[in-house]
Coordinates of C-alpha atoms in Angstrom, one line a residue:
X171 CA 33.0 15.6 -48.8
X172 CA 33.8 12.4 -45.7
X173 CA 35.0 9.6 -46.7
X174 CA 32.4 8.0 -44.1
X175 CA 29.9 9.7 -46.4
X176 CA 31.3 8.3 -49.3
X177 CA 31.2 4.8 -48.1
X178 CA 27.3 5.2 -47.1
X179 CA 27.0 7.2 -50.3
X180 CA 28.5 3.9 -52.7
X181 CA 27.3 1.3 -49.8
X182 CA 23.2 2.6 -51.0
X183 CA 24.0 3.3 -54.2
X184 CA 25.0 -0.6 -54.8
X185 CA 21.8 -1.2 -53.1
X186 CA 19.5 1.0 -55.3
X187 CA 20.5 -1.6 -58.0
X188 CA 19.1 -4.0 -56.0
X189 CA 16.6 -3.0 -55.4
X190 CA 13.8 0.1 -52.9
X191 CA 13.3 -3.0 -50.1
X192 CA 17.5 -2.6 -49.8
X193 CA 17.5 1.2 -48.9
X194 CA 16.8 1.1 -45.5
X195 CA 19.9 2.0 -43.9
X196 CA 21.0 4.6 -46.9
X197 CA 18.6 7.5 -45.3
X198 CA 15.6 6.5 -47.8
X199 CA 13.3 5.1 -45.1
X200 CA 9.7 6.4 -44.9
X201 CA 9.5 8.8 -42.6
X202 CA 13.1 10.0 -42.8
X203 CA 14.3 12.5 -44.9
X204 CA 16.5 11.8 -47.9
X205 CA 19.7 11.1 -47.2
X206 CA 20.2 15.6 -46.7
X207 CA 21.5 14.4 -42.7
X208 CA 24.1 12.0 -42.8
X209 CA 22.7 8.6 -40.9
X210 CA 23.7 7.7 -37.3
X211 CA 25.5 4.2 -36.9
X212 CA 25.6 2.8 -33.2
X213 CA 26.1 -0.9 -31.2
X214 CA 24.7 -2.5 -28.3
X215 CA 26.8 -5.5 -27.7
X216 CA 25.9 -8.1 -24.6
X217 CA 26.3 -11.9 -23.8
X218 CA 23.8 -14.4 -25.1
X219 CA 23.5 -18.3 -25.1
X220 CA 26.4 -18.5 -22.6
X221 CA 26.5 -20.4 -19.4
X222 CA 27.0 -17.4 -17.2
X223 CA 24.9 -14.0 -17.3
X224 CA 22.9 -13.9 -20.4
X225 CA 21.2 -9.9 -20.9
X226 CA 19.0 -10.4 -25.2
X227 CA 17.1 -8.0 -24.0
X228 CA 19.6 -4.3 -24.4
X229 CA 20.1 -5.7 -28.2
X230 CA 16.3 -6.6 -29.0
X231 CA 15.7 -2.8 -26.9
X232 CA 18.0 -1.2 -29.4
X233 CA 16.7 -2.7 -32.9
X234 CA 13.0 -1.4 -31.0
X235 CA 14.4 2.3 -30.6
X236 CA 16.1 2.5 -34.5
X237 CA 13.0 1.0 -35.1
X238 CA 10.8 3.6 -33.3
X239 CA 12.9 6.1 -34.1
X240 CA 13.0 5.7 -37.7
X241 CA 9.6 5.8 -38.4
X242 CA 9.8 8.5 -36.5
X243 CA 11.8 10.8 -38.9
X244 CA 15.4 9.7 -36.6
X245 CA 17.2 11.6 -34.7
X246 CA 16.8 15.2 -35.7
X247 CA 17.0 14.3 -39.4
X248 CA 19.1 11.6 -38.6
X249 CA 19.0 7.9 -39.8
X250 CA 20.4 5.5 -36.7
X251 CA 20.9 1.9 -38.0
X252 CA 21.8 0.8 -35.1
X253 CA 24.3 -2.5 -34.7
X254 CA 24.1 -5.2 -32.6
X255 CA 27.4 -7.8 -30.6
X256 CA 27.4 -10.5 -28.5
X257 CA 29.6 -9.9 -26.2
X258 CA 30.2 -13.2 -24.7
X259 CA 31.2 -13.7 -20.9
X260 CA 34.2 -13.4 -22.3
X261 CA 37.3 -11.2 -22.7
X262 CA 37.6 -12.4 -26.0
X263 CA 34.6 -11.4 -26.9
X264 CA 33.8 -7.9 -25.5
X265 CA 37.1 -7.3 -27.5
X266 CA 36.4 -8.5 -30.5
X267 CA 32.6 -6.6 -30.1
X268 CA 35.2 -3.6 -29.2
X269 CA 37.1 -4.4 -33.4
X270 CA 34.1 -4.5 -34.7
X271 CA 32.9 -2.0 -33.3
X272 CA 36.3 0.7 -34.6
X273 CA 35.5 -1.5 -37.7
X274 CA 32.2 -0.3 -39.0
X275 CA 32.6 3.5 -38.2
X276 CA 29.5 3.5 -35.0
X277 CA 29.4 6.7 -34.0
X278 CA 29.0 5.4 -30.0
X279 CA 28.3 2.4 -28.4
X280 CA 25.2 2.6 -26.6
X281 CA 23.1 0.6 -24.1
X282 CA 25.5 -2.7 -23.9
X283 CA 26.5 -4.7 -21.1
X284 CA 30.1 -6.7 -20.2
X285 CA 32.4 -7.1 -17.3
X286 CA 35.4 -6.9 -19.7
X287 CA 35.8 -2.9 -19.0
X288 CA 39.6 -3.1 -20.1
X289 CA 39.2 -5.5 -23.4
X290 CA 36.5 -2.9 -24.6
X291 CA 38.2 0.9 -23.6
X292 CA 41.4 0.3 -25.0
X293 CA 40.7 -0.1 -28.7
X294 CA 37.3 2.3 -29.0
X295 CA 39.6 4.9 -26.8
X296 CA 42.2 4.6 -29.5
X297 CA 38.9 5.4 -32.3
X298 CA 37.6 8.4 -30.5
X299 CA 34.1 5.8 -29.4
X300 CA 31.9 7.3 -26.5
X301 CA 30.6 4.4 -24.6
X302 CA 27.0 5.9 -23.2
X303 CA 25.3 4.0 -20.8
X304 CA 27.1 0.2 -20.3
X305 CA 26.0 -1.4 -17.3
X306 CA 28.2 -0.5 -14.9
X307 CA 30.4 -3.6 -14.2
X308 CA 33.1 -3.3 -14.9
X309 CA 35.5 -0.3 -13.8
X310 CA 37.3 1.3 -16.9
X311 CA 33.5 2.7 -17.3
X312 CA 33.5 4.0 -14.7
X313 CA 37.4 5.4 -15.4
X314 CA 37.6 6.4 -18.9
X315 CA 37.3 9.3 -20.2
X316 CA 35.9 8.6 -23.1
X317 CA 32.5 6.6 -20.6
X318 CA 29.6 8.3 -20.2
X319 CA 27.7 6.2 -16.9
X320 CA 24.0 6.6 -16.6
X321 CA 23.4 4.8 -13.5
X322 CA 26.2 4.1 -10.7
X323 CA 27.0 0.4 -11.7
X324 CA 27.4 -2.8 -9.0
X325 CA 29.1 0.1 -7.1
X326 CA 26.3 2.2 -6.2
X327 CA 24.0 -0.9 -5.7
X328 CA 26.4 -2.5 -3.8
X329 CA 26.7 0.2 -1.0
X330 CA 23.1 1.1 -1.5
X331 CA 22.1 -2.9 -0.2
X332 CA 24.4 -3.1 2.9
X333 CA 23.1 -0.1 3.7
X334 CA 18.9 -1.3 2.4
X335 CA 20.3 -4.6 4.9
X336 CA 21.9 -3.0 7.8
X337 CA 17.9 -1.2 8.6
X338 CA 16.3 -4.8 8.9
X339 CA 19.2 -7.6 9.2
X340 CA 20.8 -8.4 12.4
X341 CA 24.0 -10.2 10.4
X342 CA 24.1 -11.0 6.8
X343 CA 25.8 -13.6 4.2
X344 CA 27.4 -12.3 0.8
X345 CA 27.6 -15.0 -1.4
X346 CA 29.5 -13.6 -4.6
X347 CA 31.5 -14.1 -7.6
X348 CA 34.7 -15.9 -6.4
X349 CA 36.7 -13.1 -9.8
X350 CA 38.6 -10.1 -9.6
X351 CA 35.8 -7.5 -9.7
X352 CA 33.8 -10.0 -6.6
X353 CA 36.0 -9.4 -4.6
X354 CA 35.6 -5.8 -4.6
X355 CA 32.3 -6.6 -3.9
X356 CA 32.7 -6.5 0.2
X357 CA 34.4 -4.2 1.1
X358 CA 31.1 -2.0 -0.6
X359 CA 28.1 -3.9 1.3
X360 CA 30.5 -3.8 4.8
X361 CA 30.8 0.2 3.7
X362 CA 27.3 0.7 3.9
X363 CA 26.6 -1.9 6.5
X364 CA 28.2 0.4 8.6
X365 CA 26.8 2.8 8.0
X366 CA 23.9 1.8 10.2
X367 CA 25.8 -0.2 12.5
X368 CA 28.5 -1.3 13.1
X369 CA 28.4 -5.2 11.4
X370 CA 30.2 -6.5 8.6
X371 CA 29.1 -9.5 5.9
X372 CA 30.4 -12.5 6.0
X373 CA 32.5 -13.5 2.6
X374 CA 31.6 -16.2 0.5
X375 CA 33.8 -16.5 -3.0
X376 CA 31.5 -19.5 -5.2
X377 CA 31.9 -20.3 -8.7
X378 CA 30.2 -17.7 -11.2
X379 CA 28.6 -21.0 -12.9
X380 CA 28.2 -23.3 -10.7
X381 CA 25.6 -25.9 -11.7
X382 CA 24.2 -25.8 -7.4
X383 CA 25.8 -24.4 -4.7
X384 CA 24.8 -26.6 -1.2
X385 CA 27.9 -25.8 -0.1
X386 CA 27.3 -22.3 -0.3
X387 CA 24.3 -21.8 0.4
X388 CA 24.7 -24.0 4.6
X389 CA 27.6 -22.0 4.7
X390 CA 25.6 -18.8 3.8
X391 CA 22.6 -19.7 5.9
X392 CA 24.7 -20.5 9.2
X393 CA 26.7 -17.9 9.3
X394 CA 23.8 -15.1 8.9
X395 CA 22.3 -17.0 11.9
X396 CA 18.7 -17.8 12.3
X397 CA 17.2 -14.6 14.1
X398 CA 17.1 -11.8 12.3
X399 CA 19.2 -12.9 9.6
X400 CA 19.6 -11.7 5.9
X401 CA 21.6 -13.9 2.7
X402 CA 22.1 -11.7 0.0
X403 CA 23.3 -13.2 -3.1
X404 CA 24.8 -11.9 -6.2
X405 CA 25.5 -14.1 -8.6
X406 CA 23.8 -12.4 -11.8
X407 CA 22.3 -15.2 -13.9
X408 CA 23.3 -18.0 -11.2
X409 CA 21.7 -15.9 -8.8
X410 CA 18.3 -18.2 -9.0
X411 CA 20.8 -21.9 -9.3
X412 CA 22.1 -20.4 -5.1
X413 CA 19.1 -19.9 -3.8
X414 CA 17.8 -23.3 -5.9
X415 CA 20.1 -25.1 -3.9
X416 CA 19.0 -22.5 -0.6
X417 CA 15.5 -22.9 -0.5
X418 CA 16.6 -27.4 -0.7
X419 CA 18.4 -26.7 3.0
X420 CA 16.6 -28.6 6.0
X421 CA 14.4 -25.6 7.8
X422 CA 14.3 -25.1 11.2
X423 CA 11.0 -24.2 13.2
X424 CA 13.1 -20.6 14.5
X425 CA 14.8 -19.7 10.8
X426 CA 14.1 -16.1 10.3
X427 CA 16.8 -15.7 7.4
X428 CA 15.4 -13.8 4.6
X429 CA 16.7 -13.5 1.3
X430 CA 18.1 -10.6 -0.6
X431 CA 20.3 -9.5 -4.0
X432 CA 20.0 -6.3 -6.2
X433 CA 18.4 -5.6 -9.7
X434 CA 20.5 -7.2 -12.3
X435 CA 21.0 -10.6 -10.2
X436 CA 17.2 -10.4 -9.1
X437 CA 14.2 -8.8 -10.7
X438 CA 11.2 -8.9 -12.1
X439 CA 11.5 -12.1 -14.7
X440 CA 12.9 -14.0 -11.7
X441 CA 10.2 -13.1 -9.9
X442 CA 7.4 -14.0 -12.8
X443 CA 9.6 -16.9 -13.5
X444 CA 9.7 -18.2 -9.7
X445 CA 6.1 -18.4 -9.0
X446 CA 5.1 -14.4 -9.1
X447 CA 3.8 -14.5 -5.0
X448 CA 4.7 -18.3 -3.8
X449 CA 7.9 -17.7 -5.3
X450 CA 11.1 -18.1 -2.4
X451 CA 12.1 -14.2 -4.2
X452 CA 8.5 -13.0 -2.1
X453 CA 10.0 -10.7 0.6
X454 CA 13.1 -10.2 -0.5
X455 CA 15.0 -7.4 -0.3
X456 CA 16.2 -5.9 -3.9
X457 CA 18.2 -2.6 -3.9
X458 CA 18.1 -1.6 -7.8
X459 CA 19.3 1.9 -9.9
X460 CA 16.5 3.5 -10.8
X461 CA 12.0 2.9 -9.9
X462 CA 10.2 0.7 -10.0
X463 CA 8.7 -1.4 -13.2
X464 CA 5.5 0.1 -12.6
X465 CA 6.1 3.5 -12.4
X466 CA 4.9 6.1 -14.6
X467 CA 8.4 7.6 -16.1
X468 CA 8.9 3.4 -17.4
X469 CA 5.2 5.2 -20.1
X470 CA 7.0 6.2 -23.0
X471 CA 9.5 2.7 -22.8
X472 CA 6.4 0.5 -22.6
X473 CA 4.9 1.6 -25.6
X474 CA 8.2 1.8 -28.4
X475 CA 8.6 -1.9 -26.9
X476 CA 4.2 -2.8 -28.0
X477 CA 4.3 -0.2 -30.5
X478 CA 7.8 -1.6 -32.5
X479 CA 9.0 -4.6 -30.2
X480 CA 6.4 -7.1 -32.5
X481 CA 6.1 -9.6 -29.3
X482 CA 10.3 -10.1 -29.2
X483 CA 10.1 -11.5 -25.4
X484 CA 13.9 -10.9 -24.9
X485 CA 12.1 -8.1 -24.0
X486 CA 10.7 -7.5 -20.4
X487 CA 10.9 -3.7 -19.4
X488 CA 10.7 -4.8 -16.2
X489 CA 14.4 -5.7 -16.7
X490 CA 17.3 -3.5 -15.1
X491 CA 19.1 -3.7 -18.6
X492 CA 16.7 -3.0 -20.8
X493 CA 15.7 -0.1 -18.9
X494 CA 19.6 1.0 -18.5
X495 CA 19.1 0.7 -22.8
X496 CA 15.9 2.5 -22.5
X497 CA 17.9 5.2 -20.9
X498 CA 20.9 5.0 -23.0
X499 CA 19.2 5.7 -26.2
X500 CA 17.3 8.3 -24.3
X501 CA 20.7 9.9 -23.2
X502 CA 22.1 9.4 -26.9
X503 CA 18.3 11.5 -29.1
X504 CA 19.5 14.5 -26.7
X505 CA 22.5 15.0 -27.9
X506 CA 22.3 14.5 -31.8
X507 CA 19.7 16.5 -31.5
X508 CA 21.0 19.7 -28.9
X509 CA 23.7 19.7 -32.0
X510 CA 21.9 20.8 -34.7
X511 CA 24.5 18.5 -37.4
X512 CA 24.5 17.7 -40.8
X513 CA 27.4 15.3 -39.6
X514 CA 27.3 13.9 -36.6
X515 CA 30.8 12.5 -35.7
X516 CA 32.1 10.0 -32.8
X517 CA 34.7 13.0 -31.0
X518 CA 31.1 15.5 -31.3
X519 CA 29.6 13.7 -28.8
X520 CA 32.4 13.0 -26.8
X521 CA 32.5 17.2 -27.1
X522 CA 28.9 17.9 -26.3
X523 CA 29.1 15.1 -23.1
X524 CA 32.6 17.0 -21.9
X525 CA 30.9 20.3 -22.4
X526 CA 27.9 20.1 -19.9
X527 CA 24.7 18.9 -21.9
X528 CA 22.1 18.3 -19.0
X529 CA 20.3 15.3 -20.4
X530 CA 16.9 15.0 -18.7
X531 CA 15.7 11.7 -18.8
X532 CA 11.7 12.1 -16.8
X533 CA 12.6 10.4 -13.5
X534 CA 13.9 8.0 -14.5
X535 CA 17.8 9.3 -12.6
X536 CA 18.7 12.7 -12.2
X537 CA 19.3 14.6 -14.5
X538 CA 22.5 13.8 -16.1
X539 CA 26.0 15.7 -17.1
X540 CA 29.1 14.7 -17.4
X541 CA 31.0 17.0 -17.0
X542 CA 34.8 17.0 -14.3
X543 CA 32.6 19.1 -11.1
X544 CA 29.8 16.3 -12.0
X545 CA 31.4 13.7 -10.9
X546 CA 31.2 11.3 -7.6
X547 CA 35.2 11.0 -7.6
X548 CA 35.5 7.7 -5.9
X549 CA 38.7 6.9 -5.9
X550 CA 38.1 3.5 -8.0
X551 CA 34.9 5.1 -10.0
X552 CA 35.4 8.5 -10.2
X553 CA 32.6 9.4 -13.5
X554 CA 30.6 8.3 -11.1
X555 CA 28.0 11.2 -12.2
X556 CA 24.5 9.9 -10.9
X557 CA 25.1 7.6 -7.2
X558 CA 21.1 7.3 -7.0
X559 CA 19.3 4.0 -5.4
X560 CA 16.4 3.0 -4.9
X561 CA 14.8 0.2 -2.5
X562 CA 12.7 -2.1 -3.5
X563 CA 11.0 -5.1 -2.2
X564 CA 9.2 -8.5 -3.2
X565 CA 5.5 -8.1 -2.2
X566 CA 3.1 -11.0 -3.4
X567 CA 5.0 -11.4 -6.6
X568 CA 5.7 -7.8 -7.6
X569 CA 8.7 -5.5 -7.2
X570 CA 7.3 -2.0 -5.2
X571 CA 9.6 0.9 -3.7
X572 CA 10.3 0.2 0.1
X573 CA 10.1 3.2 0.5
X574 CA 9.3 6.1 -2.0
X575 CA 12.0 8.6 -4.3
X576 CA 15.6 8.1 -4.3
X577 CA 18.4 6.4 -2.1
X578 CA 21.5 8.0 -2.6
X579 CA 24.8 6.4 -2.1
X580 CA 27.4 8.8 -3.0
X581 CA 28.8 9.7 0.0
X582 CA 29.1 5.6 0.8
X583 CA 30.3 5.1 -2.3
X584 CA 34.1 7.4 -1.9
X585 CA 33.9 6.7 2.0
X586 CA 34.8 2.8 0.0
X587 CA 38.6 2.2 0.9

């Protein structure tokens, strides 16, 4: 009997002494086989209650998924214990979440958000814990041998956004965080722009957590020009603050500047909060990873949210973070089912993924597989296996497809200097 199995049994014995209501973590909940297979422990982390980007919907989606899967008997007879952690948008917070994952003996970290890859990947690698379906902000997610990304990360979004803007904009201004991660965005955007033109974007670094952006907004509009110019801002949760400053700038009759961004900085929840069809984002270009929220492929997720989220207002099915968490847990479910083992370990999950387990996400992504030959091999992002994005636009207050289907930006990412 493994040490983890012994610990689990001791914990359940203690819970049994305290009362049956405490047995939900012991493989003894209704619908789950009574401990015939070992429970699985996973963790999802994301920042919450911070001054920068917050993604509370991701852990909330993970918890709802956990309730749904356990109500149906778990994954292949394994009850799933879903832990969450506030990453706090800091390297210390990311490191603390990773150390807690190691301490709790998790089998995988799934569907999480952090830009501090160096801080969280080292503890996970030391413990052999796979990182499945991160949001895609850090280089470590696309270089660590234990990371299994489900999208092309911000690299694919920005490169794809350049391609999208290159078809419609005469000049482009990029407002992006004045951070190490932000420093890479102009190169990626320009690689996309240059696929359809020889233009490069005006690079405008900005403080990530500023209270207003009037000075940067003025500079961005001036450098975009008035005729078919485009201003794109990629500032996470502060993107709304930037465009609030932008729309307060004095207008002129010949001003034709269009705004744009990528999912994660602008999404349906933000459009809804700012007025729907009367939102300042009406007409905005947006690049995403997945089909728009009205696509039938999201129906299984919507059903789980309706039946198991208990009106949790942190979960918005149109949010890219929530969607990424759903896809990441789809990967976990199918890998565990394919293993068909009484005991699931981090090593078994990682080995199954490395050896070519192919995951069908129901049309939300292309089939996912993480063999060496499936990876993009871009210099800074070698582990990208999904280099497809979607071009969307805000029409009548809804994010809808600008063009049908996916656009492969793999060559654009690979060719970025």
